[in-house]
Amino acid sequence: MGQPQKSIAAEQQILSLGRVLQSLREEDDVDVLIETTISYLKEEFDYRLIWIALYDRLNHILFGKGGITPDRDTSFLHQRVVLSPGDLLEQVVIEQHPLGIADLQTEIRAAEWRKIAEKLQIQGTIILPIRYKDRCLGLLLLGSDRWGYLLTGEAKARLMMVLGELGALLYQHEMHKLSKQTKRSDEPFLELLENLRTLTNLNQRLEAGVQATHKFISPNRTNVYWFDREGRYFWCRTSNQLVKSDRNSSNQQAPGMTVQDLSDFYYALAVNQIVSIGDARSSLKSHFTAKLLQRLKVRSLLAAPIIWQKNLLGFLAVESNEPRIWTETDKNFVQSVASLISLVTPTESMESTIKQIQEDAQLTGQVAQGIYSEQDLQETLHSCAKRVLARLTATRFLLLQYDPEQNNYQFIYQSQPHNRRPLTFTLNTLKELDVQLLQRSTEAVEIENLDEDLRFFNWRPFLLESGVRSLLICKCTQSHIPAALLVITHETHRSWTTLEKDLLWAVSQQIGVIVRQWQLHNRTTQQQKTSQAFEQCLNILTKTQNSNEVEKKHLEHTALEQIASILGCPLALLLSWSPGENLAEIIPGVIDNSQFGIFSDASIPIQSEALIQWALVTENYLTLKVDNLPPETRKWLNTPDKGQILVMALRTNADYEITGVVLLADYQERRWSQQNLNAIATLISQLAWWRRQKQINRLLESTTEELRQLNWYKHRRLEEIQRITALSLKQIHDLGIPANELTQMRYQLLLRQLDHTATSMSGMLKLENWQLHISWETMPIASLLKRSLERIENLLHKQKLWIGVHGLGQPIDEQESPKNSSLVRGVPSSSAQSAMAIAGDIVKIELVIHELLVTACNRSPIGGRIDIWCRRLDPSKPSEAKQSSASVGAEHQTSLELSITYNGAIESQLLTELHQNTLKDVLAPSKLDQPPALHLLICQNLMLELGGELNFYQLPDNRVVSRLLLPLVSHDS
């Protein structure tokens, strides 16, 4: 029996829910809807406190609409509740989710309701939002005298269905009410269009726009403010409270304002943004909002810009003395009227605008005509600047060009009034952001207030000091760093129209052609200058080879002038020295600036002078600042502190001696072009080769002169000796042969020796007057060595030296050898070895062997030992062939290797220089320039001419070896 009763109760709840939903759908009055909902909640739910409130979204307020209480006092249920941050009611409104409270009496986040709960003994409470489409329309509060806030699922479902239906109906009612309250703007706007069509005067059209706006929005005041570009301020041109006004009128009730006072307001209008200031709301920053309202003496403002061709002409302002919330309809209407005014504004000045466009076209045409005709470029720029300044009412016309060497912008042309001085400073290179700004720009960049604008920041101090307050900048050429810029300046804060900026842009692009012509002309001039410098330098360097020292310095001075002219340096000099010297001489070239000073008589130590050492370790040229110079250098080189120096060594070949350093200096930092640097590097290299050739020529001429004098002297002396010897022989022959047989034999022997000497001397005087004559003779090596040892017999005795000959197979006759010398015994005897004979110019070979023996004696310690090793080399044996050098004679016949070894000291540098494959610098100091090393070099070269070889080296046991390779006589010759 219990189950049917439960089913009947559930059915009754569903029927009751259906009836209340039906009642809600059929009702239009909000109060009746709320009363119906409250009655249903009272009957179906067991809650002692029921409260329904509607939410005002704009003011963030709840309006109580009634409910039930335990004590029947419902007055507080109809009160207005202002929501505050952290309040429970605000939390439900914002989050739009139900909120349960176990005990309302202890809830500190609901101060007013906590007191009510204590008074009515309410504990468990549920707060539910009344919402539709994510929009909160009100709240429902249900309070119980029981602790807790549980609500069964069935009851919660019925409750949410009722609240959902109530929310949908409240939303429809609000939309209907809003549509009835919304003003229709189409009719007054169409009426305004009709009025504007019949009016011909701009002021009348402005008045019509102001009256239509004032009638539609109903503010306290409606004005049209007009913008004066030169003065950079707004003045009230039309107002609903004025019958007639102009910029000079003193009866204006609405005040004017300058851009400097309200910059944010101006910039917002300039980008076509409507400005709305209402009750606690503003589209501007708070600081500027307060300042603007104070300036206009209002509390609410709605302003729409009037713009034509990107130029701000003014704005339409709707002003109210009370805080007011501007609706979207108000904003749209004001903006539409302002746009309509911007369309009718150009018709008033159409003729003047057309005339101005024609004049602008004529101006650009004259500039183009001047560029492409034979008219002087300065005259073209002068005419262009005059017309542009008059057209734009500007103060200065500046044309800047980027100088990559100075890394700054310089004025290449400027025009200004007669009572203004030209600008004399240079401008630093632009920051990266400013460069990017110019690269992206397709029109003139405008700066209305240089005091506040941060663009071109590193130029501001110079321009402000010169009285510039506003300007226009156009790039004339396309490049990574704009090569040319056209700048128009004014001495007051002002702005320019789009038409004016377009005109300047067109002029700047045409001027870019002029700049490119200048650049090409300068480049051609520089190339011609470089070519002339090359030509003159080459002419200088190819002049007479027999110039003296004075003429040489003059030619170097002239070459330095040509080198300095390429870079335009006011200082050029040469630090010169000869190989082996420790001090450098200053050779001045160019000193064209009084800021430079050179102590030309100073002796500069090469090893300690920083500039010279830096140049020597640098393969090419080196540039550095004057600040980096040490104090020692500043003693002889006086340059400005901000100057720059270039040094380059006179380098020809990596193995050749450097004999100077070229120094160029400028009084300021510069970035020389790579083309010019390459040109002077080439000229300095040519100067280095020319100086080297001069030094070699002087050395060879001096050496040749000395050798000629020596040869003449010795030859004449030999002629005299030969004459006297021949005369003595004649006299001996005239005296006859002595009668004594022994004396006669010795007499005939000495006579034959004198005859042989005189004959050989006659042959030398006849065949070897100015060059050597190579004869062909043969002699056994044993005889040659015997004669050579006889010539040094006294030297061996003096030095107490022991000498040994190895490899001949038999000793030399000891009676004819030095008494203190002995030969190494135990060597196998061989008739072939004893019969070894060499072929060639025996006299010269004997002199070479004698020179080697004398050197060995002089370098050996007292009581030392000298060994002579003889060994036949057969070219058919590879091992022996490898040991011999690539001598022409040794490659085709059997050779004799004659090695002289001794324990003496010899310099490693001398061995290196005597090596025939070593590259020798004729200008470098060398031991081969003086005897005895010079004699060894002469012997080495002489043996090559005789078909042999002569080498010097040192063994691991420190013995010195003189290895002589001589051609042997073949058996069948």
Coordinates of N, CA and C in Angstrom, one line a residue, residues 339-434:
S339 N 32.3 61.2 -39.8 CA 32.7 60.7 -41.1 C 32.0 61.5 -42.2
L340 N 30.7 61.8 -42.0 CA 30.0 62.5 -43.0 C 30.5 63.9 -43.2
I341 N 31.0 64.6 -42.1 CA 31.6 65.9 -42.1 C 32.9 65.8 -42.9
S342 N 33.7 64.7 -42.7 CA 34.9 64.6 -43.4 C 34.7 64.5 -44.9
L343 N 33.5 63.9 -45.3 CA 33.3 63.8 -46.8 C 32.9 65.1 -47.4
V344 N 32.2 66.0 -46.7 CA 31.7 67.2 -47.3 C 32.8 68.3 -47.1
T345 N 33.8 68.1 -46.3 CA 34.8 69.2 -46.0 C 35.6 69.5 -47.3
P346 N 36.1 68.6 -48.1 CA 37.0 68.9 -49.2 C 36.3 69.7 -50.3
T347 N 34.9 69.7 -50.4 CA 34.3 70.4 -51.4 C 34.4 71.9 -51.3
E348 N 34.7 72.4 -50.1 CA 34.8 73.9 -49.9 C 36.1 74.4 -50.5
S349 N 37.2 73.5 -50.4 CA 38.5 74.0 -50.8 C 38.9 73.2 -52.1
M350 N 38.0 72.7 -52.8 CA 38.3 71.9 -54.0 C 39.1 72.6 -55.0
E351 N 38.8 73.8 -55.3 CA 39.5 74.6 -56.3 C 40.9 74.9 -55.8
S352 N 41.1 75.3 -54.6 CA 42.4 75.6 -54.1 C 43.3 74.3 -54.0
T353 N 42.6 73.1 -53.7 CA 43.3 71.9 -53.6 C 43.8 71.5 -55.0
I354 N 42.9 71.6 -56.0 CA 43.3 71.3 -57.4 C 44.5 72.2 -57.8
K355 N 44.4 73.5 -57.5 CA 45.5 74.4 -57.9 C 46.8 74.0 -57.2
Q356 N 46.7 73.6 -55.9 CA 47.9 73.2 -55.2 C 48.5 72.0 -55.8
I357 N 47.6 71.0 -56.2 CA 48.2 69.8 -56.8 C 48.9 70.1 -58.1
Q358 N 48.3 71.1 -58.9 CA 48.9 71.5 -60.1 C 50.3 72.1 -59.9
E359 N 50.4 73.0 -58.8 CA 51.6 73.6 -58.5 C 52.7 72.6 -58.0
D360 N 52.2 71.6 -57.2 CA 53.1 70.5 -56.8 C 53.6 69.7 -58.0
A361 N 52.7 69.4 -58.9 CA 53.2 68.7 -60.1 C 54.2 69.5 -60.9
Q362 N 53.9 70.8 -61.0 CA 54.9 71.7 -61.7 C 56.2 71.7 -61.0
L363 N 56.2 71.7 -59.6 CA 57.4 71.7 -58.9 C 58.2 70.4 -59.1
T364 N 57.6 69.3 -59.0 CA 58.3 68.0 -59.2 C 58.8 67.9 -60.7
G365 N 58.0 68.5 -61.6 CA 58.4 68.5 -63.0 C 59.7 69.3 -63.2
Q366 N 59.7 70.5 -62.6 CA 60.9 71.3 -62.7 C 62.2 70.7 -62.1
V367 N 62.0 70.0 -61.0 CA 63.1 69.2 -60.4 C 63.6 68.2 -61.3
A368 N 62.7 67.4 -61.9 CA 63.1 66.3 -62.8 C 63.7 66.9 -64.1
Q369 N 63.2 68.1 -64.5 CA 63.8 68.7 -65.7 C 65.2 69.2 -65.4
G370 N 65.4 69.7 -64.2 CA 66.8 70.2 -63.8 C 67.7 69.0 -63.7
I371 N 67.3 67.8 -63.3 CA 68.1 66.7 -63.1 C 68.6 66.2 -64.5
Y372 N 67.7 66.0 -65.4 CA 68.0 65.4 -66.6 C 68.5 66.3 -67.7
S373 N 68.6 67.6 -67.4 CA 69.1 68.6 -68.3 C 70.6 68.9 -67.9
E374 N 71.2 69.8 -68.7 CA 72.6 70.1 -68.4 C 72.7 71.2 -67.3
Q375 N 71.6 71.5 -66.7 CA 71.5 72.6 -65.7 C 72.4 72.2 -64.5
D376 N 73.1 73.2 -63.9 CA 74.0 72.9 -62.8 C 73.2 72.3 -61.6
L377 N 73.7 71.3 -61.0 CA 73.0 70.6 -59.9 C 72.8 71.5 -58.7
Q378 N 73.7 72.3 -58.4 CA 73.5 73.3 -57.2 C 72.4 74.2 -57.5
E379 N 72.3 74.7 -58.8 CA 71.2 75.6 -59.1 C 69.9 74.9 -59.1
T380 N 69.9 73.6 -59.5 CA 68.6 72.8 -59.4 C 68.2 72.7 -58.0
L381 N 69.1 72.3 -57.1 CA 68.8 72.2 -55.7 C 68.3 73.5 -55.1
H382 N 69.0 74.6 -55.5 CA 68.6 75.9 -54.9 C 67.2 76.2 -55.3
S383 N 66.8 76.1 -56.5 CA 65.5 76.3 -57.0 C 64.5 75.4 -56.3
C384 N 64.8 74.1 -56.2 CA 63.9 73.2 -55.5 C 63.7 73.5 -54.1
A385 N 64.8 73.8 -53.3 CA 64.7 74.1 -51.9 C 63.8 75.4 -51.7
K386 N 64.0 76.4 -52.5 CA 63.2 77.6 -52.4 C 61.7 77.3 -52.5
R387 N 61.4 76.6 -53.5 CA 59.9 76.3 -53.7 C 59.4 75.3 -52.6
V388 N 60.2 74.4 -52.2 CA 59.7 73.4 -51.2 C 59.5 74.1 -49.8
L389 N 60.4 75.0 -49.5 CA 60.3 75.7 -48.2 C 59.1 76.6 -48.2
A390 N 58.8 77.3 -49.4 CA 57.7 78.2 -49.5 C 56.4 77.3 -49.5
R391 N 56.4 76.2 -50.1 CA 55.2 75.4 -50.2 C 54.8 74.8 -48.8
L392 N 55.8 74.3 -48.1 CA 55.6 73.7 -46.8 C 55.7 74.6 -45.6
T393 N 56.0 75.9 -45.9 CA 56.2 76.9 -44.9 C 57.1 76.4 -43.8
A394 N 58.3 75.9 -44.3 CA 59.3 75.4 -43.4 C 60.5 76.3 -43.3
T395 N 61.4 76.0 -42.4 CA 62.5 76.9 -42.1 C 63.8 76.5 -42.8
R396 N 64.1 75.2 -42.8 CA 65.3 74.7 -43.3 C 65.1 73.5 -44.3
F397 N 65.9 73.5 -45.3 CA 65.9 72.4 -46.3 C 67.3 71.8 -46.3
L398 N 67.4 70.6 -45.8 CA 68.7 69.9 -45.5 C 68.8 68.7 -46.3
L399 N 69.9 68.5 -47.0 CA 70.2 67.3 -47.7 C 71.5 66.7 -47.1
L400 N 71.3 65.5 -46.5 CA 72.4 64.8 -45.8 C 72.9 63.6 -46.6
Q401 N 74.2 63.4 -46.6 CA 74.8 62.2 -47.2 C 75.6 61.4 -46.2
Y402 N 75.5 60.1 -46.3 CA 76.3 59.3 -45.3 C 77.7 59.1 -45.8
D403 N 78.6 59.4 -45.0 CA 80.1 59.2 -45.3 C 80.6 57.9 -44.6
P404 N 80.8 56.9 -45.4 CA 81.2 55.6 -44.7 C 82.6 55.7 -44.1
E405 N 83.5 56.6 -44.6 CA 84.8 56.7 -43.9 C 84.7 57.4 -42.6
Q406 N 83.8 58.4 -42.4 CA 83.7 59.1 -41.2 C 82.6 58.4 -40.3
N407 N 81.7 57.6 -40.9 CA 80.6 56.9 -40.2 C 79.7 57.9 -39.6
N408 N 79.3 58.9 -40.4 CA 78.4 59.9 -40.0 C 77.7 60.5 -41.2
Y409 N 76.7 61.4 -40.9 CA 76.0 62.1 -42.0 C 76.5 63.6 -42.1
Q410 N 76.7 64.0 -43.3 CA 77.2 65.4 -43.5 C 76.3 66.1 -44.4
F411 N 76.2 67.4 -44.2 CA 75.3 68.3 -45.0 C 76.0 68.6 -46.3
I412 N 75.4 68.0 -47.4 CA 76.0 68.3 -48.7 C 75.3 69.5 -49.4
Y413 N 74.1 69.8 -48.9 CA 73.4 71.0 -49.3 C 72.4 71.4 -48.3
Q414 N 72.2 72.7 -48.0 CA 71.3 73.2 -47.1 C 70.8 74.6 -47.5
S415 N 69.6 74.9 -47.2 CA 69.0 76.2 -47.5 C 68.2 76.7 -46.3
Q416 N 68.3 78.0 -46.0 CA 67.6 78.5 -44.9 C 67.4 80.0 -45.1
P417 N 66.5 80.7 -44.3 CA 66.4 82.1 -44.5 C 67.7 82.9 -44.3
H418 N 67.7 84.1 -44.7 CA 68.9 84.9 -44.7 C 69.3 85.2 -43.2
N419 N 68.3 85.3 -42.3 CA 68.6 85.6 -40.9 C 69.0 84.3 -40.1
R420 N 69.2 83.2 -40.8 CA 69.6 81.9 -40.1 C 70.9 81.5 -40.6
R421 N 71.8 81.0 -39.7 CA 73.1 80.5 -40.1 C 73.0 79.1 -40.6
P422 N 73.9 78.7 -41.5 CA 73.9 77.3 -41.9 C 74.4 76.4 -40.8
L423 N 74.0 75.2 -40.8 CA 74.4 74.2 -39.7 C 75.8 73.7 -40.1
T424 N 76.7 73.7 -39.1 CA 78.1 73.3 -39.4 C 78.5 72.0 -38.7
F425 N 77.6 71.4 -38.0 CA 77.9 70.1 -37.3 C 77.7 68.9 -38.2
T426 N 78.1 67.8 -37.8 CA 77.8 66.5 -38.5 C 76.9 65.7 -37.6
L427 N 76.1 64.8 -38.2 CA 75.2 63.9 -37.4 C 75.7 62.5 -37.4
N428 N 75.7 61.9 -36.2 CA 76.1 60.5 -36.0 C 75.3 59.6 -36.9
T429 N 75.8 58.4 -37.1 CA 75.0 57.4 -37.8 C 73.8 57.0 -37.0
L430 N 72.7 56.7 -37.7 CA 71.4 56.4 -37.1 C 71.5 55.1 -36.3
K431 N 70.6 55.0 -35.3 CA 70.5 53.8 -34.5 C 69.7 52.8 -35.4
E432 N 69.8 51.5 -35.0 CA 69.3 50.4 -35.8 C 67.8 50.6 -36.0
L433 N 67.1 51.0 -34.9 CA 65.6 51.1 -35.0 C 65.2 52.2 -36.0
D434 N 66.0 53.3 -36.0 CA 65.7 54.4 -36.9 C 66.0 54.0 -38.3

